[in-house]
PDB file of C-alpha atoms and ligand atoms in Angstrom:
ATOM      1  CA  UNK A   1       0.000   0.000   0.000  1.00  0.00           C
ATOM      2  CA  UNK A   2       1.354   3.448  -0.779  1.00  0.00           C
ATOM      3  CA  UNK A   3       0.789   6.991   0.436  1.00  0.00           C
ATOM      4  CA  UNK A   4      -0.127   9.960  -1.740  1.00  0.00           C
ATOM      5  CA  UNK A   5       3.579  10.513  -2.504  1.00  0.00           C
ATOM      6  CA  UNK A   6       3.855   7.080  -4.135  1.00  0.00           C
ATOM      7  CA  UNK A   7       7.491   7.342  -5.082  1.00  0.00           C
ATOM      8  CA  UNK A   8       8.594   8.645  -1.734  1.00  0.00           C
ATOM      9  CA  UNK A   9       7.276   6.245   0.801  1.00  0.00           C
ATOM     10  CA  UNK A  10       5.550   2.921   1.414  1.00  0.00           C
ATOM     11  CA  UNK A  11       3.017   2.273   4.152  1.00  0.00           C
ATOM     12  CA  UNK A  12       3.989  -0.366   6.676  1.00  0.00           C
ATOM     13  CA  UNK A  13       1.155  -2.904   7.067  1.00  0.00           C
ATOM     14  CA  UNK A  14      -1.134  -1.952   9.894  1.00  0.00           C
ATOM     15  CA  UNK A  15       1.014   0.891  11.118  1.00  0.00           C
ATOM     16  CA  UNK A  16      -0.206   3.907   9.207  1.00  0.00           C
ATOM     17  CA  UNK A  17       3.225   5.456   8.898  1.00  0.00           C
ATOM     18  CA  UNK A  18       5.384   5.513   5.785  1.00  0.00           C
ATOM     19  CA  UNK A  19       8.544   3.541   5.195  1.00  0.00           C
ATOM     20  CA  UNK A  20      11.428   5.368   3.595  1.00  0.00           C
ATOM     21  CA  UNK A  21      11.872   4.651  -0.123  1.00  0.00           C
ATOM     22  CA  UNK A  22      15.372   3.215  -0.202  1.00  0.00           C
ATOM     23  CA  UNK A  23      16.880   2.787  -3.640  1.00  0.00           C
ATOM     24  CA  UNK A  24      19.492   0.307  -2.406  1.00  0.00           C
ATOM     25  CA  UNK A  25      18.457  -3.353  -2.640  1.00  0.00           C
ATOM     26  CA  UNK A  26      19.514  -3.846   0.939  1.00  0.00           C
ATOM     27  CA  UNK A  27      21.354  -1.975   3.642  1.00  0.00           C
ATOM     28  CA  UNK A  28      22.699  -5.165   5.158  1.00  0.00           C
ATOM     29  CA  UNK A  29      26.469  -5.254   5.316  1.00  0.00           C
ATOM     30  CA  UNK A  30      26.889  -8.810   6.605  1.00  0.00           C
ATOM     31  CA  UNK A  31      27.399 -11.783   4.298  1.00  0.00           C
ATOM     32  CA  UNK A  32      23.661 -12.518   4.069  1.00  0.00           C
ATOM     33  CA  UNK A  33      24.145 -14.111   0.627  1.00  0.00           C
ATOM     34  CA  UNK A  34      26.373 -16.878   1.967  1.00  0.00           C
ATOM     35  CA  UNK A  35      23.580 -19.129   3.296  1.00  0.00           C
ATOM     36  CA  UNK A  36      21.303 -19.035   0.204  1.00  0.00           C
ATOM     37  CA  UNK A  37      24.292 -19.420  -2.080  1.00  0.00           C
ATOM     38  CA  UNK A  38      25.694 -22.441  -0.245  1.00  0.00           C
ATOM     39  CA  UNK A  39      22.247 -24.106   0.006  1.00  0.00           C
ATOM     40  CA  UNK A  40      21.734 -23.537  -3.736  1.00  0.00           C
ATOM     41  CA  UNK A  41      25.086 -25.221  -4.375  1.00  0.00           C
ATOM     42  CA  UNK A  42      24.218 -28.180  -2.147  1.00  0.00           C
ATOM     43  CA  UNK A  43      20.772 -28.649  -3.716  1.00  0.00           C
ATOM     44  CA  UNK A  44      22.208 -28.381  -7.229  1.00  0.00           C
ATOM     45  CA  UNK A  45      24.807 -31.027  -6.406  1.00  0.00           C
ATOM     46  CA  UNK A  46      22.170 -33.448  -5.092  1.00  0.00           C
ATOM     47  CA  UNK A  47      19.961 -32.918  -8.140  1.00  0.00           C
ATOM     48  CA  UNK A  48      22.832 -33.543 -10.573  1.00  0.00           C
ATOM     49  CA  UNK A  49      24.163 -36.543  -8.629  1.00  0.00           C
ATOM     50  CA  UNK A  50      20.821 -38.325  -8.301  1.00  0.00           C
ATOM     51  CA  UNK A  51      19.958 -37.648 -11.949  1.00  0.00           C
ATOM     52  CA  UNK A  52      23.205 -39.240 -13.087  1.00  0.00           C
ATOM     53  CA  UNK A  53      22.806 -42.182 -10.738  1.00  0.00           C
ATOM     54  CA  UNK A  54      19.246 -43.145 -11.563  1.00  0.00           C
ATOM     55  CA  UNK A  55      20.095 -43.245 -15.268  1.00  0.00           C
ATOM     56  CA  UNK A  56      23.279 -45.247 -14.681  1.00  0.00           C
ATOM     57  CA  UNK A  57      21.390 -48.541 -14.051  1.00  0.00           C
ATOM     58  CA  UNK A  58      24.564 -50.142 -12.679  1.00  0.00           C
ATOM     59  CA  UNK A  59      26.325 -50.664  -9.348  1.00  0.00           C
ATOM     60  CA  UNK A  60      23.210 -50.575  -7.182  1.00  0.00           C
ATOM     61  CA  UNK A  61      23.336 -54.094  -5.733  1.00  0.00           C
ATOM     62  CA  UNK A  62      26.020 -56.027  -3.809  1.00  0.00           C
ATOM     63  CA  UNK A  63      25.015 -59.657  -4.023  1.00  0.00           C
ATOM     64  CA  UNK A  64      27.518 -60.958  -1.423  1.00  0.00           C
ATOM     65  CA  UNK A  65      26.038 -58.831   1.363  1.00  0.00           C
ATOM     66  CA  UNK A  66      22.594 -58.008  -0.029  1.00  0.00           C
ATOM     67  CA  UNK A  67      23.219 -54.271  -0.130  1.00  0.00           C
ATOM     68  CA  UNK A  68      20.682 -52.402  -2.257  1.00  0.00           C
ATOM     69  CA  UNK A  69      21.036 -48.663  -2.693  1.00  0.00           C
ATOM     70  CA  UNK A  70      17.973 -46.653  -1.595  1.00  0.00           C
ATOM     71  CA  UNK A  71      17.945 -44.896  -4.997  1.00  0.00           C
ATOM     72  CA  UNK A  72      16.892 -48.179  -6.638  1.00  0.00           C
ATOM     73  CA  UNK A  73      14.630 -49.583  -3.958  1.00  0.00           C
ATOM     74  CA  UNK A  74      12.426 -51.425  -4.563  1.00  0.00           C
ATOM     75  CA  UNK A  75      13.776 -52.827  -7.824  1.00  0.00           C
ATOM     76  CA  UNK A  76      10.725 -54.454  -9.414  1.00  0.00           C
ATOM     77  CA  UNK A  77      11.539 -54.845 -13.112  1.00  0.00           C
ATOM     78  CA  UNK A  78      12.827 -57.759 -15.184  1.00  0.00           C
ATOM     79  CA  UNK A  79      15.768 -55.445 -15.967  1.00  0.00           C
ATOM     80  CA  UNK A  80      16.941 -55.499 -12.317  1.00  0.00           C
ATOM     81  CA  UNK A  81      20.006 -57.617 -11.555  1.00  0.00           C
ATOM     82  CA  UNK A  82      19.250 -61.034  -9.993  1.00  0.00           C
ATOM     83  CA  UNK A  83      18.836 -60.927  -6.237  1.00  0.00           C
ATOM     84  CA  UNK A  84      17.941 -57.245  -6.036  1.00  0.00           C
ATOM     85  CA  UNK A  85      14.229 -57.829  -6.603  1.00  0.00           C
ATOM     86  CA  UNK A  86      12.991 -58.312  -3.054  1.00  0.00           C
ATOM     87  CA  UNK A  87       9.369 -57.932  -4.137  1.00  0.00           C
ATOM     88  CA  UNK A  88       9.362 -59.791  -7.421  1.00  0.00           C
ATOM     89  CA  UNK A  89       9.273 -58.233 -10.875  1.00  0.00           C
ATOM     90  CA  UNK A  90       5.766 -57.009 -11.677  1.00  0.00           C
ATOM     91  CA  UNK A  91       7.269 -54.673 -14.314  1.00  0.00           C
ATOM     92  CA  UNK A  92       8.670 -56.013 -17.598  1.00  0.00           C
ATOM     93  CA  UNK A  93      12.091 -55.104 -18.984  1.00  0.00           C
ATOM     94  CA  UNK A  94      12.641 -51.364 -19.129  1.00  0.00           C
ATOM     95  CA  UNK A  95      14.484 -49.572 -21.970  1.00  0.00           C
ATOM     96  CA  UNK A  96      17.895 -48.200 -20.977  1.00  0.00           C
ATOM     97  CA  UNK A  97      16.734 -44.585 -21.243  1.00  0.00           C
ATOM     98  CA  UNK A  98      14.067 -45.061 -18.552  1.00  0.00           C
ATOM     99  CA  UNK A  99      15.309 -45.243 -14.939  1.00  0.00           C
ATOM    100  CA  UNK A 100      14.694 -48.498 -13.095  1.00  0.00           C
ATOM    101  CA  UNK A 101      13.230 -46.428 -10.275  1.00  0.00           C
ATOM    102  CA  UNK A 102      10.664 -44.898 -12.627  1.00  0.00           C
ATOM    103  CA  UNK A 103       7.797 -45.504 -10.179  1.00  0.00           C
ATOM    104  CA  UNK A 104       9.524 -44.831  -6.888  1.00  0.00           C
ATOM    105  CA  UNK A 105      11.943 -42.009  -7.582  1.00  0.00           C
ATOM    106  CA  UNK A 106       9.194 -39.505  -8.506  1.00  0.00           C
ATOM    107  CA  UNK A 107       7.628 -40.202  -5.111  1.00  0.00           C
ATOM    108  CA  UNK A 108      10.882 -39.563  -3.263  1.00  0.00           C
ATOM    109  CA  UNK A 109      11.648 -36.475  -5.326  1.00  0.00           C
ATOM    110  CA  UNK A 110       8.086 -35.209  -4.893  1.00  0.00           C
ATOM    111  CA  UNK A 111       8.266 -35.773  -1.156  1.00  0.00           C
ATOM    112  CA  UNK A 112      11.438 -33.696  -0.916  1.00  0.00           C
ATOM    113  CA  UNK A 113      10.432 -30.975  -3.360  1.00  0.00           C
ATOM    114  CA  UNK A 114       7.097 -30.361  -1.597  1.00  0.00           C
ATOM    115  CA  UNK A 115       8.626 -30.578   1.882  1.00  0.00           C
ATOM    116  CA  UNK A 116       8.164 -27.366   3.863  1.00  0.00           C
ATOM    117  CA  UNK A 117      11.866 -27.151   4.611  1.00  0.00           C
ATOM    118  CA  UNK A 118      12.988 -27.602   0.999  1.00  0.00           C
ATOM    119  CA  UNK A 119      10.326 -25.174  -0.147  1.00  0.00           C
ATOM    120  CA  UNK A 120      11.766 -22.548   2.151  1.00  0.00           C
ATOM    121  CA  UNK A 121      15.313 -23.349   1.037  1.00  0.00           C
ATOM    122  CA  UNK A 122      14.412 -23.516  -2.645  1.00  0.00           C
ATOM    123  CA  UNK A 123      12.366 -20.326  -2.665  1.00  0.00           C
ATOM    124  CA  UNK A 124      15.182 -18.437  -0.962  1.00  0.00           C
ATOM    125  CA  UNK A 125      18.154 -19.980  -2.736  1.00  0.00           C
ATOM    126  CA  UNK A 126      16.852 -20.771  -6.204  1.00  0.00           C
ATOM    127  CA  UNK A 127      13.910 -18.412  -6.757  1.00  0.00           C
ATOM    128  CA  UNK A 128      15.372 -15.541  -4.661  1.00  0.00           C
ATOM    129  CA  UNK A 129      11.958 -15.015  -3.166  1.00  0.00           C
ATOM    130  CA  UNK A 130      13.325 -13.534  -0.956  1.00  0.00           C
ATOM    131  CA  UNK A 131      16.965 -14.473  -0.413  1.00  0.00           C
ATOM    132  CA  UNK A 132      17.139 -13.134   3.114  1.00  0.00           C
ATOM    133  CA  UNK A 133      15.464 -10.814   5.590  1.00  0.00           C
ATOM    134  CA  UNK A 134      15.656  -7.129   4.680  1.00  0.00           C
ATOM    135  CA  UNK A 135      16.795  -7.903   1.120  1.00  0.00           C
ATOM    136  CA  UNK A 136      14.481  -6.764  -1.648  1.00  0.00           C
ATOM    137  CA  UNK A 137      13.495  -9.589  -3.960  1.00  0.00           C
ATOM    138  CA  UNK A 138      13.642  -9.204  -7.742  1.00  0.00           C
ATOM    139  CA  UNK A 139      10.025 -10.297  -8.318  1.00  0.00           C
ATOM    140  CA  UNK A 140       7.327  -7.693  -8.734  1.00  0.00           C
ATOM    141  CA  UNK A 141       4.382 -10.024  -8.103  1.00  0.00           C
ATOM    142  CA  UNK A 142       3.703 -12.584  -5.444  1.00  0.00           C
ATOM    143  CA  UNK A 143       0.921 -15.137  -5.645  1.00  0.00           C
ATOM    144  CA  UNK A 144       2.217 -17.534  -3.017  1.00  0.00           C
ATOM    145  CA  UNK A 145       1.221 -21.133  -3.653  1.00  0.00           C
ATOM    146  CA  UNK A 146      -2.261 -20.369  -4.881  1.00  0.00           C
ATOM    147  CA  UNK A 147      -1.591 -20.812  -8.603  1.00  0.00           C
ATOM    148  CA  UNK A 148      -0.189 -23.469 -10.909  1.00  0.00           C
ATOM    149  CA  UNK A 149       2.445 -24.828 -10.646  1.00  0.00           C
ATOM    150  CA  UNK A 150       3.197 -23.976  -7.011  1.00  0.00           C
ATOM    151  CA  UNK A 151      -0.318 -24.914  -5.910  1.00  0.00           C
ATOM    152  CA  UNK A 152       0.837 -28.525  -6.444  1.00  0.00           C
ATOM    153  CA  UNK A 153       2.971 -28.106  -3.342  1.00  0.00           C
ATOM    154  CA  UNK A 154      -0.204 -28.800  -1.387  1.00  0.00           C
ATOM    155  CA  UNK A 155       0.074 -32.451  -2.435  1.00  0.00           C
ATOM    156  CA  UNK A 156       2.770 -32.894   0.184  1.00  0.00           C
ATOM    157  CA  UNK A 157       0.662 -34.995   2.538  1.00  0.00           C
ATOM    158  CA  UNK A 158       0.004 -37.548  -0.209  1.00  0.00           C
ATOM    159  CA  UNK A 159       3.710 -37.779  -0.979  1.00  0.00           C
ATOM    160  CA  UNK A 160       4.189 -38.330   2.753  1.00  0.00           C
ATOM    161  CA  UNK A 161       1.878 -41.362   2.727  1.00  0.00           C
ATOM    162  CA  UNK A 162       3.605 -42.876  -0.322  1.00  0.00           C
ATOM    163  CA  UNK A 163       7.102 -42.121   0.952  1.00  0.00           C
ATOM    164  CA  UNK A 164       6.250 -43.833   4.238  1.00  0.00           C
ATOM    165  CA  UNK A 165       5.520 -47.039   2.313  1.00  0.00           C
ATOM    166  CA  UNK A 166       8.876 -46.754   0.555  1.00  0.00           C
ATOM    167  CA  UNK A 167      10.564 -46.140   3.886  1.00  0.00           C
ATOM    168  CA  UNK A 168       9.095 -49.374   5.235  1.00  0.00           C
ATOM    169  CA  UNK A 169      10.616 -51.075   2.182  1.00  0.00           C
ATOM    170  CA  UNK A 170      13.976 -49.373   2.899  1.00  0.00           C
ATOM    171  CA  UNK A 171      13.777 -50.734   6.432  1.00  0.00           C
ATOM    172  CA  UNK A 172      13.154 -54.223   5.066  1.00  0.00           C
ATOM    173  CA  UNK A 173      16.157 -53.772   2.735  1.00  0.00           C
ATOM    174  CA  UNK A 174      18.257 -52.783   5.748  1.00  0.00           C
ATOM    175  CA  UNK A 175      17.229 -55.967   7.568  1.00  0.00           C
ATOM    176  CA  UNK A 176      18.262 -58.022   4.518  1.00  0.00           C
ATOM    177  CA  UNK A 177      21.587 -56.153   4.455  1.00  0.00           C
ATOM    178  CA  UNK A 178      22.549 -57.939   7.681  1.00  0.00           C
ATOM    179  CA  UNK A 179      23.824 -60.756   5.541  1.00  0.00           C
ATOM    180  CA  UNK A 180      27.132 -62.589   5.676  1.00  0.00           C
ATOM    181  CA  UNK A 181      29.204 -63.663   2.719  1.00  0.00           C
ATOM    182  CA  UNK A 182      28.889 -67.301   3.786  1.00  0.00           C
ATOM    183  CA  UNK A 183      25.144 -66.916   4.309  1.00  0.00           C
ATOM    184  CA  UNK A 184      23.297 -66.244   7.535  1.00  0.00           C
ATOM    185  CA  UNK A 185      23.850 -63.217   9.723  1.00  0.00           C
ATOM    186  CA  UNK A 186      26.651 -60.776   8.990  1.00  0.00           C
ATOM    187  CA  UNK A 187      27.568 -57.133   9.498  1.00  0.00           C
ATOM    188  CA  UNK A 188      29.822 -54.936   7.465  1.00  0.00           C
ATOM    189  CA  UNK A 189      30.460 -51.236   7.233  1.00  0.00           C
ATOM    190  CA  UNK A 190      27.850 -51.214   4.487  1.00  0.00           C
ATOM    191  CA  UNK A 191      25.199 -52.610   6.859  1.00  0.00           C
ATOM    192  CA  UNK A 192      26.023 -49.880   9.388  1.00  0.00           C
ATOM    193  CA  UNK A 193      25.821 -47.144   6.738  1.00  0.00           C
ATOM    194  CA  UNK A 194      22.503 -48.509   5.456  1.00  0.00           C
ATOM    195  CA  UNK A 195      21.029 -48.593   8.968  1.00  0.00           C
ATOM    196  CA  UNK A 196      22.239 -45.083   9.818  1.00  0.00           C
ATOM    197  CA  UNK A 197      20.575 -43.910   6.625  1.00  0.00           C
ATOM    198  CA  UNK A 198      17.304 -45.644   7.504  1.00  0.00           C
ATOM    199  CA  UNK A 199      17.288 -44.109  10.985  1.00  0.00           C
ATOM    200  CA  UNK A 200      17.881 -40.649   9.512  1.00  0.00           C
ATOM    201  CA  UNK A 201      15.102 -41.213   6.983  1.00  0.00           C
ATOM    202  CA  UNK A 202      12.726 -42.170   9.787  1.00  0.00           C
ATOM    203  CA  UNK A 203      13.775 -39.026  11.633  1.00  0.00           C
ATOM    204  CA  UNK A 204      13.027 -37.004   8.506  1.00  0.00           C
ATOM    205  CA  UNK A 205       9.629 -38.622   7.891  1.00  0.00           C
ATOM    206  CA  UNK A 206       8.453 -38.644  11.504  1.00  0.00           C
ATOM    207  CA  UNK A 207       9.411 -34.985  11.913  1.00  0.00           C
ATOM    208  CA  UNK A 208       7.385 -34.061   8.810  1.00  0.00           C
ATOM    209  CA  UNK A 209       4.650 -31.480   9.345  1.00  0.00           C
ATOM    210  CA  UNK A 210       2.144 -33.775   7.616  1.00  0.00           C
ATOM    211  CA  UNK A 211       3.071 -36.564  10.024  1.00  0.00           C
ATOM    212  CA  UNK A 212       2.490 -34.206  12.946  1.00  0.00           C
ATOM    213  CA  UNK A 213      -0.935 -33.442  11.538  1.00  0.00           C
ATOM    214  CA  UNK A 214      -1.711 -37.157  11.169  1.00  0.00           C
ATOM    215  CA  UNK A 215      -1.192 -37.633  14.891  1.00  0.00           C
ATOM    216  CA  UNK A 216      -2.521 -34.380  16.317  1.00  0.00           C
ATOM    217  CA  UNK A 217      -4.580 -32.720  13.616  1.00  0.00           C
ATOM    218  CA  UNK A 218      -8.343 -32.159  13.684  1.00  0.00           C
ATOM    219  CA  UNK A 219      -8.569 -32.820  17.418  1.00  0.00           C
ATOM    220  CA  UNK A 220     -10.484 -30.510  19.683  1.00  0.00           C
ATOM    221  CA  UNK A 221      -9.566 -32.170  22.948  1.00  0.00           C
ATOM    222  CA  UNK A 222      -6.204 -33.801  23.448  1.00  0.00           C
ATOM    223  CA  UNK A 223      -7.424 -35.027  26.825  1.00  0.00           C
ATOM    224  CA  UNK A 224      -9.834 -37.404  25.059  1.00  0.00           C
ATOM    225  CA  UNK A 225      -7.088 -38.833  22.850  1.00  0.00           C
ATOM    226  CA  UNK A 226      -4.155 -39.554  25.176  1.00  0.00           C
ATOM    227  CA  UNK A 227      -2.415 -41.960  22.767  1.00  0.00           C
ATOM    228  CA  UNK A 228      -2.514 -39.534  19.869  1.00  0.00           C
ATOM    229  CA  UNK A 229      -1.418 -36.760  22.210  1.00  0.00           C
ATOM    230  CA  UNK A 230       1.539 -38.863  23.300  1.00  0.00           C
ATOM    231  CA  UNK A 231       2.653 -39.469  19.711  1.00  0.00           C
ATOM    232  CA  UNK A 232       1.946 -35.860  18.730  1.00  0.00           C
ATOM    233  CA  UNK A 233       4.204 -34.665  21.560  1.00  0.00           C
ATOM    234  CA  UNK A 234       6.968 -36.988  20.396  1.00  0.00           C
ATOM    235  CA  UNK A 235       6.609 -35.959  16.741  1.00  0.00           C
ATOM    236  CA  UNK A 236       6.490 -32.284  17.727  1.00  0.00           C
ATOM    237  CA  UNK A 237       9.889 -32.585  19.381  1.00  0.00           C
ATOM    238  CA  UNK A 238      11.309 -34.139  16.218  1.00  0.00           C
ATOM    239  CA  UNK A 239       9.525 -31.517  14.139  1.00  0.00           C
ATOM    240  CA  UNK A 240      11.622 -28.795  15.758  1.00  0.00           C
ATOM    241  CA  UNK A 241      14.645 -30.457  14.120  1.00  0.00           C
ATOM    242  CA  UNK A 242      13.026 -31.093  10.752  1.00  0.00           C
ATOM    243  CA  UNK A 243      15.467 -28.927   8.788  1.00  0.00           C
ATOM    244  CA  UNK A 244      18.412 -30.803  10.272  1.00  0.00           C
ATOM    245  CA  UNK A 245      16.839 -34.183   9.473  1.00  0.00           C
ATOM    246  CA  UNK A 246      16.126 -32.961   5.934  1.00  0.00           C
ATOM    247  CA  UNK A 247      19.746 -32.128   5.153  1.00  0.00           C
ATOM    248  CA  UNK A 248      21.320 -34.975   7.139  1.00  0.00           C
ATOM    249  CA  UNK A 249      19.049 -37.641   5.602  1.00  0.00           C
ATOM    250  CA  UNK A 250      19.703 -36.292   2.108  1.00  0.00           C
ATOM    251  CA  UNK A 251      23.418 -36.565   2.805  1.00  0.00           C
ATOM    252  CA  UNK A 252      23.153 -40.098   4.211  1.00  0.00           C
ATOM    253  CA  UNK A 253      21.150 -41.239   1.165  1.00  0.00           C
ATOM    254  CA  UNK A 254      23.916 -40.001  -1.127  1.00  0.00           C
ATOM    255  CA  UNK A 255      26.708 -41.433   1.037  1.00  0.00           C
ATOM    256  CA  UNK A 256      24.925 -44.792   1.205  1.00  0.00           C
ATOM    257  CA  UNK A 257      24.561 -44.826  -2.549  1.00  0.00           C
ATOM    258  CA  UNK A 258      28.217 -43.869  -3.091  1.00  0.00           C
ATOM    259  CA  UNK A 259      29.398 -46.610  -0.727  1.00  0.00           C
ATOM    260  CA  UNK A 260      27.239 -49.300  -2.319  1.00  0.00           C
ATOM    261  CA  UNK A 261      28.263 -48.157  -5.791  1.00  0.00           C
ATOM    262  CA  UNK A 262      31.949 -48.349  -4.821  1.00  0.00           C
ATOM    263  CA  UNK A 263      31.604 -51.873  -3.362  1.00  0.00           C
ATOM    264  CA  UNK A 264      29.413 -53.082  -6.211  1.00  0.00           C
ATOM    265  CA  UNK A 265      31.837 -51.755  -8.828  1.00  0.00           C
ATOM    266  CA  UNK A 266      34.782 -53.391  -7.028  1.00  0.00           C
ATOM    267  CA  UNK A 267      36.503 -50.055  -6.336  1.00  0.00           C
ATOM    268  CA  UNK A 268      36.689 -50.914  -2.619  1.00  0.00           C
ATOM    269  CA  UNK A 269      36.022 -53.961  -0.438  1.00  0.00           C
ATOM    270  CA  UNK A 270      33.348 -53.866   2.210  1.00  0.00           C
ATOM    271  CA  UNK A 271      34.887 -53.632   5.648  1.00  0.00           C
ATOM    272  CA  UNK A 272      33.501 -56.710   7.408  1.00  0.00           C
ATOM    273  CA  UNK A 273      32.784 -56.612  11.119  1.00  0.00           C
ATOM    274  CA  UNK A 274      31.229 -60.073  11.392  1.00  0.00           C
ATOM    275  CA  UNK A 275      30.970 -62.754   8.700  1.00  0.00           C
TER     276      UNK A 275
HETATM  277  S1  LIG B 301       7.414 -31.025   5.827  1.00  0.00           S
HETATM  278 FE1  LIG B 301       9.358 -31.812   5.224  1.00  0.00          FE
HETATM  279  S2  LIG B 301       8.908 -33.887   4.780  1.00  0.00           S
HETATM  280 FE2  LIG B 301       6.971 -33.061   5.329  1.00  0.00          FE
END
């Protein structure tokens, strides 16, 4: 809202007094650009890495120890290498130019892209909307998430439900990764990395805002729902750390994939702890 002297001043919302028209984009003198710039770099790296990996269609399974990278789980096509198909092969052979994770990767990507934390990071770092507090953004209009395509961000809760199913599958994969070379039970560094990743993914999913709503939403009286209140309290504590879980779990997914790729390709040997 503006005053009569439009070019001179801008009305502060609800205050009735004008704000000085400052030609400078910002008066901040600290390195406010460092955080959005570094997050943009990190997000760009993850996007490029995962894109390359899902089209590689190699080095995603270690048959000796039953390690399956989370980027290819579940592998359910006739094109998957033997042993990696823990849930059968309902899909036929897939052409090389289509990723094996054609059904699951869009869910995982959609879950991350529509996540409240990544939305905040992406809007600030990639769309510059805005980059930081007290820094004028380059956009002249703002429609929030009310129009296409950003209105699709509201599908987050559905991605949460689907991603939870995939996380249960990841947990099953992790149990199978406790496999020794001579059969039976075994633990290697790969098993530990896979389990750390699964725990971080659970932390990320359970701290999700949609998860918090599942447990505590639409209730008028917590006192009448003590079990849901108990879980809601637990999830709320995790929710305060959601941003940390988001970045840490993304990192552990990539590290897990790199480790399994390196062992599968024969670049390194798995460090065995037992069997
Ligand atoms: S808000 Fe981040 S995963 Fe749901």
